[in-house]
Amino acid sequence: MDLWYTEYYTKDARFSIKIEKPVISLESEFQRIDVFDSYAFGRVLVLDGCLMLTEKDEFIYHEMMTHVPMAVNPEIRDILVVGAGDGGVVRELTRYDSIKRIDMVEIDKLVVDVCREYLPQTACKLDDPRVNICYEDGLKFVRSKYNEYDLIIVDSTDPFGPGEDLFTKEFYGNCYKALNASGIMVNQHESPYYPNDALAVQRAHKLIKSVFPIATVYQAHIPTYPSGHWLFGFASKALDPIVDLSASWNSLGLKTRYYNTDLHKGCFALPNYVKELLENA
Ligand code: AG3
């Protein structure tokens, strides 16, 4: 008997992965959490029916969310990570000896517990001494922060359900305030392809642009996300992601599987339909 996981991208388009073995399914206070093993992508984490990560391709998303801002400002010391309960962003950040503090605010402790137990590939660095985990709503957490962080990484779910607040003007405004003068905010910015996702891209871009003087978008190819074409936001108070790309990143000697400094410059070059989408936001 075949068992398949399916995510509906629209009512007429869907993506399916054959399940090798279900691992765990739970209902938290906030969402449904499923983990299963697959032949094609290894272990998979799904929240409320939406695919969050697979063992085989999570490196793309997590490298692109962390190394892009880290290569722009090598002076980054204090970081806030919002969401990201699987630990993938934290794992990449802990590779930098220069980082002093990583505060992580995740609304759902059960996601972290499940990932610690069943997704050690991403959760492996959550016990690094520089990491402080706070189980709280990200929107509430940033409200009381002023001038504290060099970098905020927003690794949220889609803009509905528990992640909804992380796509509001109030949240982006509070992130602005929580950042210092050279601060950078990177966020997962949805996919430009299917109409509903494209609308979310436009909404988020419009709001971020109204708050930050520099607000750009970059892209990556992530095979298991809707359409496979994924966007990230790079917003900052002063630093330009290409002009200010630091010459020293390569001398750190970090081994990456997706990110490199040529790709860093290239990933900000967007297809015309995406440029138009953003211009019309
Ligand atoms: N962050 C959310 C990606 C959104 C995927 N959306 C979807 N499948 N509909 C992933 C968390 C990884 N740390």
Coordinates of C-alpha atoms and ligand atoms in Angstrom, one line a residue:
M1 CA 0.0 0.0 0.0
D2 CA 1.4 3.4 -1.0
L3 CA 1.2 6.4 1.4
W4 CA 1.8 9.9 0.0
Y5 CA 2.1 13.4 1.5
T6 CA 0.5 16.1 -0.7
E7 CA 0.7 19.9 -0.4
Y8 CA -1.8 21.8 -2.5
Y9 CA -0.2 24.8 -4.1
T10 CA -3.5 25.9 -5.7
K11 CA -6.7 24.0 -6.1
D12 CA -5.4 22.7 -9.4
A13 CA -1.7 22.1 -8.6
R14 CA -0.1 19.9 -6.0
F15 CA 3.2 18.4 -5.0
S16 CA 3.5 14.9 -3.5
I17 CA 6.2 12.9 -1.8
K18 CA 5.9 9.1 -1.2
I19 CA 6.1 8.4 2.5
E20 CA 8.5 5.6 3.5
K21 CA 7.5 5.7 7.2
P22 CA 5.5 8.1 9.3
V23 CA 7.6 9.2 12.3
I24 CA 5.4 11.3 14.6
S25 CA 2.2 13.4 14.3
L26 CA 1.2 15.8 17.1
E27 CA -1.2 18.6 17.7
S28 CA 0.3 21.5 19.6
E29 CA -1.5 24.5 21.1
F30 CA -0.7 26.3 17.8
Q31 CA -0.5 23.8 15.0
R32 CA -0.3 20.3 13.7
I33 CA 3.2 18.9 13.5
D34 CA 4.1 15.9 11.3
V35 CA 7.4 14.3 10.7
F36 CA 7.9 11.4 8.2
D37 CA 10.6 9.7 6.3
S38 CA 10.6 9.7 2.5
Y39 CA 12.7 7.9 -0.1
A40 CA 13.2 11.0 -2.2
F41 CA 14.0 13.7 0.4
G42 CA 14.9 11.9 3.6
R43 CA 13.2 13.1 6.8
V44 CA 10.5 15.8 6.3
L45 CA 8.9 18.3 8.7
V46 CA 5.4 19.5 8.0
L47 CA 3.5 22.2 10.0
D48 CA -0.3 22.5 9.4
G49 CA 0.1 20.6 6.1
C50 CA 2.8 22.9 4.7
L51 CA 6.2 21.5 4.1
M52 CA 8.8 23.3 6.2
L53 CA 12.0 21.3 5.5
T54 CA 13.5 18.1 4.2
E55 CA 16.8 16.6 5.1
K56 CA 18.0 16.7 1.5
D57 CA 17.4 20.3 0.6
E58 CA 17.2 22.3 3.8
F59 CA 20.8 23.4 3.4
I60 CA 19.8 25.7 0.6
Y61 CA 17.2 27.7 2.6
H62 CA 19.3 27.8 5.8
E63 CA 22.6 28.8 4.1
M64 CA 20.8 31.5 2.1
M65 CA 19.1 33.0 5.2
T66 CA 22.4 33.2 7.2
H67 CA 25.4 33.6 5.0
V68 CA 24.0 36.4 2.8
P69 CA 23.7 38.9 5.8
M70 CA 26.8 37.5 7.5
A71 CA 28.9 38.2 4.4
V72 CA 27.7 41.8 4.2
N73 CA 28.6 42.7 7.8
P74 CA 31.4 40.6 9.4
E75 CA 31.0 42.7 12.5
I76 CA 27.7 41.0 13.4
R77 CA 27.8 40.0 17.0
D78 CA 24.3 40.0 18.4
I79 CA 21.5 38.3 16.6
L80 CA 17.8 37.7 17.0
V81 CA 16.2 34.7 15.2
V82 CA 12.4 34.7 15.0
G83 CA 10.7 31.4 14.5
A84 CA 13.1 28.8 13.2
G85 CA 12.2 26.2 15.8
D86 CA 13.9 23.4 13.7
G87 CA 17.3 25.0 14.5
G88 CA 18.6 25.2 10.9
V89 CA 19.3 28.9 11.0
V90 CA 21.0 28.6 14.4
R91 CA 23.1 25.7 13.1
E92 CA 24.5 27.9 10.3
L93 CA 25.0 30.9 12.6
T94 CA 27.0 28.9 15.2
R95 CA 29.7 28.3 12.6
Y96 CA 30.8 31.9 13.1
D97 CA 33.2 32.3 16.0
S98 CA 32.6 36.1 15.8
I99 CA 29.0 35.8 16.9
K100 CA 28.5 36.5 20.6
R101 CA 24.8 36.0 21.2
I102 CA 21.9 34.4 19.4
D103 CA 18.5 35.0 20.9
M104 CA 15.8 32.8 19.4
V105 CA 12.1 33.5 19.9
E106 CA 9.9 30.6 18.9
I107 CA 6.2 30.5 19.7
D108 CA 5.8 26.8 19.7
K109 CA 8.0 24.8 22.1
L110 CA 6.7 21.5 20.8
V111 CA 8.2 22.2 17.4
V112 CA 11.6 22.6 19.1
D113 CA 11.1 19.5 21.2
V114 CA 10.1 17.4 18.2
C115 CA 13.0 18.7 16.1
R116 CA 15.5 18.0 18.9
E117 CA 14.3 14.4 19.0
Y118 CA 13.6 13.7 15.4
L119 CA 15.6 16.2 13.3
P120 CA 19.1 16.3 14.9
Q121 CA 20.5 17.4 11.5
T122 CA 19.0 20.9 12.0
A123 CA 18.5 21.0 15.8
C124 CA 22.1 20.0 16.6
K125 CA 23.4 23.4 17.7
L126 CA 20.4 24.6 19.8
D127 CA 22.5 23.9 22.9
D128 CA 25.4 26.1 21.9
P129 CA 26.2 28.3 24.9
R130 CA 25.6 31.5 22.8
V131 CA 22.0 30.5 22.1
N132 CA 19.1 31.7 24.3
I133 CA 15.7 30.3 23.4
C134 CA 12.6 32.2 24.5
Y135 CA 9.2 30.5 23.9
E136 CA 7.0 33.5 23.1
D137 CA 5.2 35.3 20.3
G138 CA 7.9 37.0 18.1
L139 CA 5.8 40.1 17.7
K140 CA 5.5 40.6 21.5
F141 CA 9.2 39.8 22.0
V142 CA 10.5 42.5 19.7
R143 CA 8.2 45.2 21.0
S144 CA 10.4 45.9 24.0
K145 CA 13.8 45.8 22.2
Y146 CA 15.7 48.9 21.2
N147 CA 18.9 49.2 19.4
E148 CA 20.0 45.7 20.5
Y149 CA 20.8 43.6 17.5
D150 CA 23.0 43.7 14.5
L151 CA 20.9 41.1 12.6
I152 CA 17.3 39.8 12.8
I153 CA 16.5 36.6 10.8
V154 CA 12.8 36.0 10.4
D155 CA 12.3 32.3 9.6
S156 CA 8.5 32.1 9.8
T157 CA 5.8 29.8 8.4
D158 CA 3.5 31.2 5.7
P159 CA 1.5 34.4 6.4
F160 CA -1.5 32.6 7.9
G161 CA -1.9 30.8 11.2
P162 CA 0.8 31.2 13.9
G163 CA 3.2 33.1 11.5
E164 CA 0.7 35.7 10.5
D165 CA 1.9 38.4 12.9
L166 CA 5.4 38.2 11.4
F167 CA 4.2 39.7 8.2
T168 CA 2.7 42.9 9.7
K169 CA 3.9 46.5 9.5
E170 CA 3.9 46.6 13.3
F171 CA 6.4 43.7 13.4
Y172 CA 8.7 45.1 10.7
G173 CA 8.6 48.5 12.5
N174 CA 9.5 46.8 15.8
C175 CA 12.4 45.0 14.1
Y176 CA 13.7 48.3 12.7
K177 CA 13.7 49.7 16.2
A178 CA 15.3 46.6 17.7
L179 CA 18.2 46.9 15.2
N180 CA 21.2 49.1 15.7
A181 CA 22.4 51.7 13.1
S182 CA 24.0 49.1 10.7
G183 CA 21.2 46.6 11.4
I184 CA 20.0 44.0 8.8
M185 CA 16.7 42.1 8.7
V186 CA 16.4 39.0 6.5
N187 CA 13.1 37.3 6.2
Q188 CA 11.6 34.3 4.3
H189 CA 9.6 36.1 1.6
E190 CA 7.4 33.4 0.0
S191 CA 7.3 32.4 -3.7
P192 CA 6.6 34.7 -6.6
Y193 CA 4.9 32.1 -8.8
Y194 CA 1.5 30.9 -7.7
P195 CA -1.0 33.8 -7.4
N196 CA -1.7 33.6 -3.6
D197 CA 2.0 33.3 -2.8
A198 CA 2.7 36.2 -5.1
L199 CA 0.2 38.4 -3.3
A200 CA 2.0 37.6 0.0
V201 CA 5.3 38.6 -1.6
Q202 CA 3.8 41.9 -2.7
R203 CA 2.3 42.6 0.7
A204 CA 5.4 41.8 2.6
H205 CA 7.6 43.9 0.3
K206 CA 5.4 46.9 0.4
L207 CA 5.4 46.9 4.2
I208 CA 9.1 46.3 4.6
K209 CA 9.8 49.1 2.1
S210 CA 7.7 51.5 4.1
V211 CA 9.9 50.8 7.1
F212 CA 13.5 50.3 5.9
P213 CA 15.5 52.6 3.7
I214 CA 17.1 49.6 1.9
A215 CA 14.6 46.8 1.1
T216 CA 15.6 44.3 -1.6
V217 CA 14.7 40.7 -2.5
Y218 CA 16.9 37.8 -3.4
Q219 CA 16.1 34.3 -4.6
A220 CA 17.1 30.6 -4.4
H221 CA 15.9 27.4 -5.9
I222 CA 14.4 25.2 -3.3
P223 CA 13.0 22.0 -4.8
T224 CA 10.5 21.1 -2.1
Y225 CA 8.8 24.6 -1.6
P226 CA 5.9 25.8 -3.7
S227 CA 7.0 26.2 -7.3
G228 CA 10.6 25.6 -6.3
H229 CA 11.4 29.3 -6.7
W230 CA 11.8 31.0 -3.3
L231 CA 12.4 34.6 -2.2
F232 CA 14.1 36.2 0.8
G233 CA 14.0 39.8 1.9
F234 CA 17.1 41.8 2.7
A235 CA 16.3 45.0 4.5
S236 CA 18.7 47.3 6.3
K237 CA 19.3 50.7 7.8
A238 CA 22.5 51.4 6.0
L239 CA 24.2 48.4 4.3
D240 CA 23.7 47.5 0.6
P241 CA 23.8 43.7 0.1
I242 CA 26.0 43.9 -3.0
V243 CA 28.0 47.1 -2.6
D244 CA 28.9 46.2 1.0
L245 CA 29.6 42.5 0.4
S246 CA 32.7 42.0 2.5
A247 CA 35.9 40.9 0.9
S248 CA 36.8 38.8 3.9
W249 CA 34.0 36.2 3.9
N250 CA 36.0 33.7 1.8
S251 CA 39.0 33.9 4.2
L252 CA 36.8 32.4 7.0
G253 CA 37.0 29.1 5.1
L254 CA 33.4 28.0 5.8
K255 CA 32.4 25.1 3.7
T256 CA 29.0 25.6 2.2
R257 CA 27.0 23.5 -0.3
Y258 CA 24.9 26.3 -1.9
Y259 CA 26.1 29.7 -0.9
N260 CA 29.2 31.3 -2.4
T261 CA 30.1 35.0 -2.9
D262 CA 29.6 34.8 -6.7
L263 CA 26.1 33.5 -6.1
H264 CA 25.6 36.2 -3.5
K265 CA 25.9 38.9 -6.2
G266 CA 23.8 36.9 -8.6
C267 CA 20.9 36.0 -6.3
F268 CA 19.8 39.7 -6.2
A269 CA 19.3 39.7 -10.0
L270 CA 15.6 38.9 -10.4
P271 CA 13.5 37.7 -13.4
N272 CA 11.4 40.5 -15.0
Y273 CA 8.1 39.2 -13.8
V274 CA 9.4 39.2 -10.2
K275 CA 10.7 42.7 -10.6
E276 CA 7.4 43.9 -11.9
L277 CA 5.6 42.1 -9.0
L278 CA 7.7 44.0 -6.5
E279 CA 7.5 47.3 -8.4
N280 CA 3.7 47.0 -8.4
A281 CA 3.5 46.1 -4.7
Ligands
AG3_1 N1 10.1 28.2 6.8 C1 8.9 28.3 6.0 C2 8.9 28.1 4.6 C3 7.6 28.2 4.0 C4 7.2 27.0 3.2 N2 5.8 27.1 2.7 C5 5.1 26.1 2.2 N3 5.6 24.9 2.1 N4 3.9 26.4 1.9 C6 10.7 27.0 6.9 C7 11.4 26.7 8.1 C8 12.7 26.2 7.9 N5 13.6 26.5 9.0

